[in-house]
Amino acid sequence: MYSPPTDAADQQRTLAAQDEAATALGVTIHGPPRWGHQGRTLGQPAHHPLHGPCWLRLTCTPADKTGGKLWDGTQDAATAFPTVNKPALHAVYDGTVRDKLAWRAELTQHVDTPVCSPEPVLSHELDLPGNWWNSLRADLETIATTATDRVAVRQQWIERAVPAHTGRPAPVIEHWQTAHGDCHFANLTTSGPVLLDFEGFGLAPAGYDPAMLYTYSLLAPKTAARVRTEFPVLNSLSGQAALLVVIADLLQSASRGDHPELTRPLRAMLTTLP
């Protein structure tokens, strides 16, 4: 969970956009707000007279950059993955442009079970039943085998980032599959699981979602070992390439101040890859 924007004007602008969206969608907001990374998103429980308990999520982007991958991800996922366990999308509202920022509100089904972790980096061990893992594997397989023209990871980025952040040659990815793109325990609920936050889904190296789930779990070694057991793709050549790509991604993020506690275990994991 992240803090509100440090600039009071940014916070007030976001809250004004949220009020506009709530009125347009006919919902009453209640409960504590949940801010996203760098204040880019704001989510809060809401109630709709027809749908009942809902979740109202607001996101913003420069007005001249609407229509990109992150902007349309939730809507695209609702159509692409009808059988995957995720919150149902009830409505979308595009709000007034404010200070050259465009705002989109997404009204989804409220999920009343907690996420497995409050942060992407798992800091405690999880004891999840076999049917939880079976359901997750089935959903990730459904996602992986669904055709899409969206792209989550590009070969060009791999060629730049892997050498820069790992010191390894960039792998040439031969097997691409659709990925959730942000698969960590803060986006998975304790029951189900329900998968959250599909905004970044798209093509990625095969095994990318299990690789991300594994690397974000390195500080909880028993859970990380369970991830490797449940997803044997991580022991394959394609899975090891996906691990290298994810390590580069997270090391790049750590160099910018995001989750620096992963730097040492990520460097250690690099030594285990061929």
PDB file of C-alpha atoms in Angstrom:
ATOM      1  CA  MET A   1       0.000   0.000   0.000  1.00  0.00           C
ATOM      2  CA  TYR A   2       1.352   3.406  -0.988  1.00  0.00           C
ATOM      3  CA  SER A   3       0.965   6.903   0.438  1.00  0.00           C
ATOM      4  CA  PRO A   4      -1.073   9.751  -1.079  1.00  0.00           C
ATOM      5  CA  PRO A   5       0.711  12.191  -3.405  1.00  0.00           C
ATOM      6  CA  THR A   6       3.080  14.478  -1.515  1.00  0.00           C
ATOM      7  CA  ASP A   7       1.786  17.505  -3.423  1.00  0.00           C
ATOM      8  CA  ALA A   8      -1.515  18.629  -1.887  1.00  0.00           C
ATOM      9  CA  ALA A   9      -2.699  19.996  -5.241  1.00  0.00           C
ATOM     10  CA  ASP A  10      -2.168  16.598  -6.881  1.00  0.00           C
ATOM     11  CA  GLN A  11      -4.141  14.909  -4.130  1.00  0.00           C
ATOM     12  CA  GLN A  12      -7.028  17.377  -4.358  1.00  0.00           C
ATOM     13  CA  ARG A  13      -7.132  17.057  -8.148  1.00  0.00           C
ATOM     14  CA  THR A  14      -7.375  13.275  -7.845  1.00  0.00           C
ATOM     15  CA  LEU A  15     -10.105  13.448  -5.211  1.00  0.00           C
ATOM     16  CA  ALA A  16     -12.084  15.878  -7.375  1.00  0.00           C
ATOM     17  CA  ALA A  17     -11.845  13.466 -10.308  1.00  0.00           C
ATOM     18  CA  GLN A  18     -12.966  10.643  -8.016  1.00  0.00           C
ATOM     19  CA  ASP A  19     -16.002  12.634  -6.858  1.00  0.00           C
ATOM     20  CA  GLU A  20     -16.939  13.326 -10.479  1.00  0.00           C
ATOM     21  CA  ALA A  21     -16.665   9.639 -11.380  1.00  0.00           C
ATOM     22  CA  ALA A  22     -18.665   8.511  -8.352  1.00  0.00           C
ATOM     23  CA  THR A  23     -21.502  10.862  -9.273  1.00  0.00           C
ATOM     24  CA  ALA A  24     -21.456   9.806 -12.931  1.00  0.00           C
ATOM     25  CA  LEU A  25     -21.466   6.094 -12.056  1.00  0.00           C
ATOM     26  CA  GLY A  26     -24.075   6.433  -9.320  1.00  0.00           C
ATOM     27  CA  VAL A  27     -21.975   5.042  -6.479  1.00  0.00           C
ATOM     28  CA  THR A  28     -21.421   6.040  -2.881  1.00  0.00           C
ATOM     29  CA  ILE A  29     -17.786   5.916  -1.770  1.00  0.00           C
ATOM     30  CA  HIS A  30     -16.943   4.625   1.681  1.00  0.00           C
ATOM     31  CA  GLY A  31     -14.039   3.060   3.531  1.00  0.00           C
ATOM     32  CA  PRO A  32     -10.337   3.925   3.460  1.00  0.00           C
ATOM     33  CA  PRO A  33      -8.718   5.041   0.178  1.00  0.00           C
ATOM     34  CA  ARG A  34      -5.928   2.972  -1.317  1.00  0.00           C
ATOM     35  CA  TRP A  35      -3.354   4.925  -3.279  1.00  0.00           C
ATOM     36  CA  GLY A  36      -1.224   3.293  -5.945  1.00  0.00           C
ATOM     37  CA  HIS A  37       2.417   3.733  -6.864  1.00  0.00           C
ATOM     38  CA  GLN A  38       3.434   7.416  -6.964  1.00  0.00           C
ATOM     39  CA  GLY A  39      -0.216   8.390  -6.523  1.00  0.00           C
ATOM     40  CA  ARG A  40      -1.038   7.350 -10.097  1.00  0.00           C
ATOM     41  CA  THR A  41      -4.101   5.368  -9.034  1.00  0.00           C
ATOM     42  CA  LEU A  42      -6.680   5.615  -6.277  1.00  0.00           C
ATOM     43  CA  GLY A  43      -9.018   2.800  -5.265  1.00  0.00           C
ATOM     44  CA  GLN A  44     -11.799   2.821  -2.703  1.00  0.00           C
ATOM     45  CA  PRO A  45     -14.789   0.683  -1.704  1.00  0.00           C
ATOM     46  CA  ALA A  46     -18.101   1.886  -3.092  1.00  0.00           C
ATOM     47  CA  HIS A  47     -21.741   0.855  -3.192  1.00  0.00           C
ATOM     48  CA  HIS A  48     -23.921   0.756  -6.311  1.00  0.00           C
ATOM     49  CA  PRO A  49     -27.717   0.448  -6.065  1.00  0.00           C
ATOM     50  CA  LEU A  50     -27.766  -2.403  -8.606  1.00  0.00           C
ATOM     51  CA  HIS A  51     -24.384  -4.118  -8.269  1.00  0.00           C
ATOM     52  CA  GLY A  52     -24.057  -3.737  -4.506  1.00  0.00           C
ATOM     53  CA  PRO A  53     -20.517  -3.656  -3.045  1.00  0.00           C
ATOM     54  CA  CYS A  54     -18.018  -2.468  -5.662  1.00  0.00           C
ATOM     55  CA  TRP A  55     -14.511  -1.136  -6.027  1.00  0.00           C
ATOM     56  CA  LEU A  56     -13.977   2.236  -7.700  1.00  0.00           C
ATOM     57  CA  ARG A  57     -10.497   2.604  -9.172  1.00  0.00           C
ATOM     58  CA  LEU A  58      -9.259   5.849 -10.653  1.00  0.00           C
ATOM     59  CA  THR A  59      -6.205   6.184 -12.859  1.00  0.00           C
ATOM     60  CA  CYS A  60      -4.665   9.117 -14.696  1.00  0.00           C
ATOM     61  CA  THR A  61      -2.323   9.703 -17.597  1.00  0.00           C
ATOM     62  CA  PRO A  62      -1.260  12.726 -19.665  1.00  0.00           C
ATOM     63  CA  ALA A  63      -4.199  13.684 -21.858  1.00  0.00           C
ATOM     64  CA  ASP A  64      -2.197  13.157 -25.048  1.00  0.00           C
ATOM     65  CA  LYS A  65      -1.293   9.575 -24.064  1.00  0.00           C
ATOM     66  CA  THR A  66      -4.676   7.971 -23.469  1.00  0.00           C
ATOM     67  CA  GLY A  67      -5.454   4.715 -25.223  1.00  0.00           C
ATOM     68  CA  GLY A  68      -2.206   2.978 -24.317  1.00  0.00           C
ATOM     69  CA  LYS A  69      -1.668  -0.470 -22.823  1.00  0.00           C
ATOM     70  CA  LEU A  70      -2.218   0.507 -19.197  1.00  0.00           C
ATOM     71  CA  TRP A  71      -5.179   2.741 -20.038  1.00  0.00           C
ATOM     72  CA  ASP A  72      -7.225   0.000 -21.692  1.00  0.00           C
ATOM     73  CA  GLY A  73      -5.928  -3.051 -19.820  1.00  0.00           C
ATOM     74  CA  THR A  74      -8.873  -3.649 -17.494  1.00  0.00           C
ATOM     75  CA  GLN A  75     -11.413  -3.327 -20.302  1.00  0.00           C
ATOM     76  CA  ASP A  76      -9.382  -5.530 -22.633  1.00  0.00           C
ATOM     77  CA  ALA A  77      -8.944  -8.189 -19.931  1.00  0.00           C
ATOM     78  CA  ALA A  78     -12.683  -8.299 -19.254  1.00  0.00           C
ATOM     79  CA  THR A  79     -13.214  -9.363 -22.860  1.00  0.00           C
ATOM     80  CA  ALA A  80     -10.112 -11.513 -23.302  1.00  0.00           C
ATOM     81  CA  PHE A  81     -10.372 -13.652 -20.142  1.00  0.00           C
ATOM     82  CA  PRO A  82     -14.048 -14.231 -19.303  1.00  0.00           C
ATOM     83  CA  THR A  83     -13.360 -17.457 -17.368  1.00  0.00           C
ATOM     84  CA  VAL A  84     -10.374 -16.274 -15.315  1.00  0.00           C
ATOM     85  CA  ASN A  85     -11.029 -15.560 -11.624  1.00  0.00           C
ATOM     86  CA  LYS A  86     -10.930 -11.770 -11.542  1.00  0.00           C
ATOM     87  CA  PRO A  87     -13.302  -8.999 -10.446  1.00  0.00           C
ATOM     88  CA  ALA A  88     -16.155  -8.419 -12.887  1.00  0.00           C
ATOM     89  CA  LEU A  89     -16.020  -5.053 -14.661  1.00  0.00           C
ATOM     90  CA  HIS A  90     -19.323  -3.188 -14.273  1.00  0.00           C
ATOM     91  CA  ALA A  91     -18.605   0.175 -15.898  1.00  0.00           C
ATOM     92  CA  VAL A  92     -15.951   2.593 -17.129  1.00  0.00           C
ATOM     93  CA  TYR A  93     -16.142   6.378 -16.979  1.00  0.00           C
ATOM     94  CA  ASP A  94     -13.749   8.821 -18.654  1.00  0.00           C
ATOM     95  CA  GLY A  95     -13.739  12.059 -16.693  1.00  0.00           C
ATOM     96  CA  THR A  96     -12.922  15.683 -17.315  1.00  0.00           C
ATOM     97  CA  VAL A  97      -9.355  16.530 -18.315  1.00  0.00           C
ATOM     98  CA  ARG A  98      -7.758  18.432 -15.424  1.00  0.00           C
ATOM     99  CA  ASP A  99      -4.450  20.268 -15.812  1.00  0.00           C
ATOM    100  CA  LYS A 100      -3.651  18.270 -18.956  1.00  0.00           C
ATOM    101  CA  LEU A 101      -4.321  14.961 -17.161  1.00  0.00           C
ATOM    102  CA  ALA A 102      -6.981  12.505 -18.323  1.00  0.00           C
ATOM    103  CA  TRP A 103      -8.862  10.408 -15.767  1.00  0.00           C
ATOM    104  CA  ARG A 104     -10.508   7.029 -16.103  1.00  0.00           C
ATOM    105  CA  ALA A 105     -12.637   5.355 -13.456  1.00  0.00           C
ATOM    106  CA  GLU A 106     -13.317   1.613 -13.453  1.00  0.00           C
ATOM    107  CA  LEU A 107     -16.143   0.193 -11.376  1.00  0.00           C
ATOM    108  CA  THR A 108     -15.580  -3.475 -10.587  1.00  0.00           C
ATOM    109  CA  GLN A 109     -16.959  -6.170  -8.357  1.00  0.00           C
ATOM    110  CA  HIS A 110     -15.770  -5.827  -4.769  1.00  0.00           C
ATOM    111  CA  VAL A 111     -13.521  -8.672  -3.619  1.00  0.00           C
ATOM    112  CA  ASP A 112     -14.119  -9.290   0.078  1.00  0.00           C
ATOM    113  CA  THR A 113     -11.177 -11.617   0.712  1.00  0.00           C
ATOM    114  CA  PRO A 114      -7.759 -10.133   1.524  1.00  0.00           C
ATOM    115  CA  VAL A 115      -4.724 -10.235  -0.712  1.00  0.00           C
ATOM    116  CA  CYS A 116      -1.889 -12.560   0.246  1.00  0.00           C
ATOM    117  CA  SER A 117       0.520  -9.683   0.805  1.00  0.00           C
ATOM    118  CA  PRO A 118       0.104  -5.935   1.341  1.00  0.00           C
ATOM    119  CA  GLU A 119       3.149  -5.285  -0.864  1.00  0.00           C
ATOM    120  CA  PRO A 120       4.513  -6.903  -4.046  1.00  0.00           C
ATOM    121  CA  VAL A 121       7.567  -8.172  -2.138  1.00  0.00           C
ATOM    122  CA  LEU A 122       6.429 -11.076   0.027  1.00  0.00           C
ATOM    123  CA  SER A 123       7.902 -10.701   3.517  1.00  0.00           C
ATOM    124  CA  HIS A 124       6.185 -13.604   5.291  1.00  0.00           C
ATOM    125  CA  GLU A 125       5.630 -17.263   4.504  1.00  0.00           C
ATOM    126  CA  LEU A 126       2.273 -18.388   3.101  1.00  0.00           C
ATOM    127  CA  ASP A 127       0.528 -21.696   3.717  1.00  0.00           C
ATOM    128  CA  LEU A 128      -1.819 -22.016   0.756  1.00  0.00           C
ATOM    129  CA  PRO A 129      -3.770 -25.204  -0.002  1.00  0.00           C
ATOM    130  CA  GLY A 130      -3.287 -27.332  -3.074  1.00  0.00           C
ATOM    131  CA  ASN A 131      -6.560 -26.233  -4.657  1.00  0.00           C
ATOM    132  CA  TRP A 132      -5.373 -22.606  -4.464  1.00  0.00           C
ATOM    133  CA  TRP A 133      -2.303 -23.464  -6.511  1.00  0.00           C
ATOM    134  CA  ASN A 134      -4.333 -25.598  -8.919  1.00  0.00           C
ATOM    135  CA  SER A 135      -6.677 -22.683  -9.577  1.00  0.00           C
ATOM    136  CA  LEU A 136      -3.810 -20.254 -10.106  1.00  0.00           C
ATOM    137  CA  ARG A 137      -2.053 -22.606 -12.523  1.00  0.00           C
ATOM    138  CA  ALA A 138      -5.268 -23.063 -14.504  1.00  0.00           C
ATOM    139  CA  ASP A 139      -5.890 -19.322 -14.732  1.00  0.00           C
ATOM    140  CA  LEU A 140      -2.319 -18.512 -15.753  1.00  0.00           C
ATOM    141  CA  GLU A 141      -2.511 -21.256 -18.386  1.00  0.00           C
ATOM    142  CA  THR A 142      -5.743 -19.752 -19.720  1.00  0.00           C
ATOM    143  CA  ILE A 143      -4.086 -16.348 -19.897  1.00  0.00           C
ATOM    144  CA  ALA A 144      -0.947 -17.768 -21.532  1.00  0.00           C
ATOM    145  CA  THR A 145      -2.897 -19.506 -24.296  1.00  0.00           C
ATOM    146  CA  THR A 146      -5.129 -16.522 -25.112  1.00  0.00           C
ATOM    147  CA  ALA A 147      -4.096 -14.674 -28.260  1.00  0.00           C
ATOM    148  CA  THR A 148      -3.457 -10.935 -27.949  1.00  0.00           C
ATOM    149  CA  ASP A 149      -1.840  -8.087 -29.835  1.00  0.00           C
ATOM    150  CA  ARG A 150      -0.945  -6.341 -26.580  1.00  0.00           C
ATOM    151  CA  VAL A 151       2.707  -6.402 -25.535  1.00  0.00           C
ATOM    152  CA  ALA A 152       3.931  -6.498 -21.936  1.00  0.00           C
ATOM    153  CA  VAL A 153       7.663  -7.031 -22.600  1.00  0.00           C
ATOM    154  CA  ARG A 154       9.544  -6.230 -25.802  1.00  0.00           C
ATOM    155  CA  GLN A 155      12.654  -7.934 -27.155  1.00  0.00           C
ATOM    156  CA  GLN A 156      14.195  -4.493 -27.675  1.00  0.00           C
ATOM    157  CA  TRP A 157      13.843  -3.730 -23.962  1.00  0.00           C
ATOM    158  CA  ILE A 158      15.345  -7.121 -23.073  1.00  0.00           C
ATOM    159  CA  GLU A 159      18.367  -6.383 -25.273  1.00  0.00           C
ATOM    160  CA  ARG A 160      18.993  -3.139 -23.389  1.00  0.00           C
ATOM    161  CA  ALA A 161      17.999  -4.005 -19.827  1.00  0.00           C
ATOM    162  CA  VAL A 162      19.425  -7.476 -19.300  1.00  0.00           C
ATOM    163  CA  PRO A 163      23.073  -6.569 -20.031  1.00  0.00           C
ATOM    164  CA  ALA A 164      22.745  -3.220 -18.252  1.00  0.00           C
ATOM    165  CA  HIS A 165      21.335  -4.592 -15.008  1.00  0.00           C
ATOM    166  CA  THR A 166      22.593  -8.176 -14.843  1.00  0.00           C
ATOM    167  CA  GLY A 167      25.851  -8.150 -16.806  1.00  0.00           C
ATOM    168  CA  ARG A 168      24.544 -11.135 -18.776  1.00  0.00           C
ATOM    169  CA  PRO A 169      23.946 -11.352 -22.535  1.00  0.00           C
ATOM    170  CA  ALA A 170      20.337 -10.722 -23.452  1.00  0.00           C
ATOM    171  CA  PRO A 171      18.440 -13.903 -24.322  1.00  0.00           C
ATOM    172  CA  VAL A 172      16.696 -14.085 -27.679  1.00  0.00           C
ATOM    173  CA  ILE A 173      13.161 -15.057 -26.731  1.00  0.00           C
ATOM    174  CA  GLU A 174      11.737 -17.662 -29.081  1.00  0.00           C
ATOM    175  CA  HIS A 175       8.575 -18.552 -27.162  1.00  0.00           C
ATOM    176  CA  TRP A 176       6.195 -15.731 -26.300  1.00  0.00           C
ATOM    177  CA  GLN A 177       2.925 -16.104 -24.416  1.00  0.00           C
ATOM    178  CA  THR A 178       0.304 -13.803 -22.990  1.00  0.00           C
ATOM    179  CA  ALA A 179       1.081 -12.864 -19.383  1.00  0.00           C
ATOM    180  CA  HIS A 180      -0.770 -11.076 -16.617  1.00  0.00           C
ATOM    181  CA  GLY A 181       2.392  -9.011 -16.400  1.00  0.00           C
ATOM    182  CA  ASP A 182       2.299  -8.109 -12.701  1.00  0.00           C
ATOM    183  CA  CYS A 183       1.864 -11.461 -10.982  1.00  0.00           C
ATOM    184  CA  HIS A 184       2.836 -11.134  -7.326  1.00  0.00           C
ATOM    185  CA  PHE A 185       1.122 -11.951  -4.053  1.00  0.00           C
ATOM    186  CA  ALA A 186      -0.268  -8.428  -3.620  1.00  0.00           C
ATOM    187  CA  ASN A 187      -2.355  -9.124  -6.730  1.00  0.00           C
ATOM    188  CA  LEU A 188      -3.615 -12.529  -5.525  1.00  0.00           C
ATOM    189  CA  THR A 189      -6.250 -13.089  -2.851  1.00  0.00           C
ATOM    190  CA  THR A 190      -5.989 -15.682  -0.104  1.00  0.00           C
ATOM    191  CA  SER A 191      -9.033 -17.570  -1.323  1.00  0.00           C
ATOM    192  CA  GLY A 192      -9.653 -18.526  -4.928  1.00  0.00           C
ATOM    193  CA  PRO A 193      -7.316 -16.944  -5.741  1.00  0.00           C
ATOM    194  CA  VAL A 194      -8.807 -13.918  -7.455  1.00  0.00           C
ATOM    195  CA  LEU A 195      -6.299 -12.229  -9.766  1.00  0.00           C
ATOM    196  CA  LEU A 196      -6.212  -8.436  -9.544  1.00  0.00           C
ATOM    197  CA  ASP A 197      -4.812  -5.598 -11.661  1.00  0.00           C
ATOM    198  CA  PHE A 198      -4.754  -6.709 -15.291  1.00  0.00           C
ATOM    199  CA  GLU A 199      -3.847  -3.303 -16.676  1.00  0.00           C
ATOM    200  CA  GLY A 200      -0.430  -4.402 -17.965  1.00  0.00           C
ATOM    201  CA  PHE A 201      -1.228  -7.777 -19.525  1.00  0.00           C
ATOM    202  CA  GLY A 202       0.273  -8.705 -22.878  1.00  0.00           C
ATOM    203  CA  LEU A 203       2.882 -10.817 -24.629  1.00  0.00           C
ATOM    204  CA  ALA A 204       5.966 -11.717 -22.599  1.00  0.00           C
ATOM    205  CA  PRO A 205       8.552 -14.508 -22.495  1.00  0.00           C
ATOM    206  CA  ALA A 206       6.970 -17.890 -21.733  1.00  0.00           C
ATOM    207  CA  GLY A 207       7.016 -18.448 -17.979  1.00  0.00           C
ATOM    208  CA  TYR A 208       7.059 -14.731 -17.204  1.00  0.00           C
ATOM    209  CA  ASP A 209       4.214 -14.788 -14.655  1.00  0.00           C
ATOM    210  CA  PRO A 210       5.638 -17.695 -12.600  1.00  0.00           C
ATOM    211  CA  ALA A 211       9.075 -16.058 -12.818  1.00  0.00           C
ATOM    212  CA  MET A 212       7.726 -12.817 -11.405  1.00  0.00           C
ATOM    213  CA  LEU A 213       5.799 -14.596  -8.651  1.00  0.00           C
ATOM    214  CA  TYR A 214       8.967 -16.467  -7.707  1.00  0.00           C
ATOM    215  CA  THR A 215      11.334 -13.496  -7.663  1.00  0.00           C
ATOM    216  CA  TYR A 216       8.975 -11.348  -5.604  1.00  0.00           C
ATOM    217  CA  SER A 217       8.892 -14.221  -3.062  1.00  0.00           C
ATOM    218  CA  LEU A 218      12.641 -14.554  -2.499  1.00  0.00           C
ATOM    219  CA  LEU A 219      12.450 -13.105   1.024  1.00  0.00           C
ATOM    220  CA  ALA A 220      10.038 -15.920   1.958  1.00  0.00           C
ATOM    221  CA  PRO A 221      12.124 -18.950   0.883  1.00  0.00           C
ATOM    222  CA  LYS A 222       9.582 -21.666   1.724  1.00  0.00           C
ATOM    223  CA  THR A 223       6.920 -19.960  -0.368  1.00  0.00           C
ATOM    224  CA  ALA A 224       9.423 -19.316  -3.150  1.00  0.00           C
ATOM    225  CA  ALA A 225      10.289 -23.019  -3.163  1.00  0.00           C
ATOM    226  CA  ARG A 226       6.585 -23.838  -3.416  1.00  0.00           C
ATOM    227  CA  VAL A 227       6.288 -21.566  -6.447  1.00  0.00           C
ATOM    228  CA  ARG A 228       9.110 -23.461  -8.160  1.00  0.00           C
ATOM    229  CA  THR A 229       7.445 -26.770  -7.332  1.00  0.00           C
ATOM    230  CA  GLU A 230       4.069 -25.672  -8.664  1.00  0.00           C
ATOM    231  CA  PHE A 231       5.504 -24.144 -11.855  1.00  0.00           C
ATOM    232  CA  PRO A 232       8.111 -26.541 -13.312  1.00  0.00           C
ATOM    233  CA  VAL A 233       8.392 -24.265 -16.361  1.00  0.00           C
ATOM    234  CA  LEU A 234      10.898 -22.315 -14.241  1.00  0.00           C
ATOM    235  CA  ASN A 235      13.345 -25.206 -14.580  1.00  0.00           C
ATOM    236  CA  SER A 236      13.135 -25.184 -18.380  1.00  0.00           C
ATOM    237  CA  LEU A 237      15.310 -23.138 -20.720  1.00  0.00           C
ATOM    238  CA  SER A 238      12.429 -20.791 -21.510  1.00  0.00           C
ATOM    239  CA  GLY A 239      11.642 -20.416 -17.822  1.00  0.00           C
ATOM    240  CA  GLN A 240      15.255 -19.594 -17.005  1.00  0.00           C
ATOM    241  CA  ALA A 241      15.220 -16.951 -19.734  1.00  0.00           C
ATOM    242  CA  ALA A 242      12.054 -15.511 -18.195  1.00  0.00           C
ATOM    243  CA  LEU A 243      13.742 -15.446 -14.783  1.00  0.00           C
ATOM    244  CA  LEU A 244      16.675 -13.514 -16.238  1.00  0.00           C
ATOM    245  CA  VAL A 245      14.306 -10.978 -17.796  1.00  0.00           C
ATOM    246  CA  VAL A 246      12.365 -10.515 -14.557  1.00  0.00           C
ATOM    247  CA  ILE A 247      15.588 -10.161 -12.550  1.00  0.00           C
ATOM    248  CA  ALA A 248      16.669  -7.388 -14.923  1.00  0.00           C
ATOM    249  CA  ASP A 249      13.292  -5.695 -14.525  1.00  0.00           C
ATOM    250  CA  LEU A 250      13.374  -5.787 -10.727  1.00  0.00           C
ATOM    251  CA  LEU A 251      17.018  -4.721 -10.533  1.00  0.00           C
ATOM    252  CA  GLN A 252      16.185  -1.780 -12.767  1.00  0.00           C
ATOM    253  CA  SER A 253      13.317  -0.885 -10.418  1.00  0.00           C
ATOM    254  CA  ALA A 254      15.579  -1.281  -7.380  1.00  0.00           C
ATOM    255  CA  SER A 255      18.092   1.116  -8.933  1.00  0.00           C
ATOM    256  CA  ARG A 256      15.281   3.678  -8.988  1.00  0.00           C
ATOM    257  CA  GLY A 257      14.417   3.113  -5.341  1.00  0.00           C
ATOM    258  CA  ASP A 258      11.660   0.494  -5.642  1.00  0.00           C
ATOM    259  CA  HIS A 259      12.098  -2.573  -3.410  1.00  0.00           C
ATOM    260  CA  PRO A 260      15.874  -2.305  -2.926  1.00  0.00           C
ATOM    261  CA  GLU A 261      15.618  -5.123  -0.370  1.00  0.00           C
ATOM    262  CA  LEU A 262      15.426  -7.521  -3.318  1.00  0.00           C
ATOM    263  CA  THR A 263      18.775  -6.491  -4.778  1.00  0.00           C
ATOM    264  CA  ARG A 264      20.941  -8.943  -2.836  1.00  0.00           C
ATOM    265  CA  PRO A 265      18.728 -12.047  -3.338  1.00  0.00           C
ATOM    266  CA  LEU A 266      18.285 -11.172  -7.004  1.00  0.00           C
ATOM    267  CA  ARG A 267      22.061 -10.958  -7.446  1.00  0.00           C
ATOM    268  CA  ALA A 268      22.421 -14.277  -5.661  1.00  0.00           C
ATOM    269  CA  MET A 269      19.823 -15.871  -7.917  1.00  0.00           C
ATOM    270  CA  LEU A 270      21.726 -14.674 -10.972  1.00  0.00           C
ATOM    271  CA  THR A 271      24.590 -16.966  -9.989  1.00  0.00           C
ATOM    272  CA  THR A 272      22.272 -19.992 -10.183  1.00  0.00           C
ATOM    273  CA  LEU A 273      21.208 -19.354 -13.777  1.00  0.00           C
ATOM    274  CA  PRO A 274      23.126 -20.904 -16.662  1.00  0.00           C
TER     275      PRO A 274
END
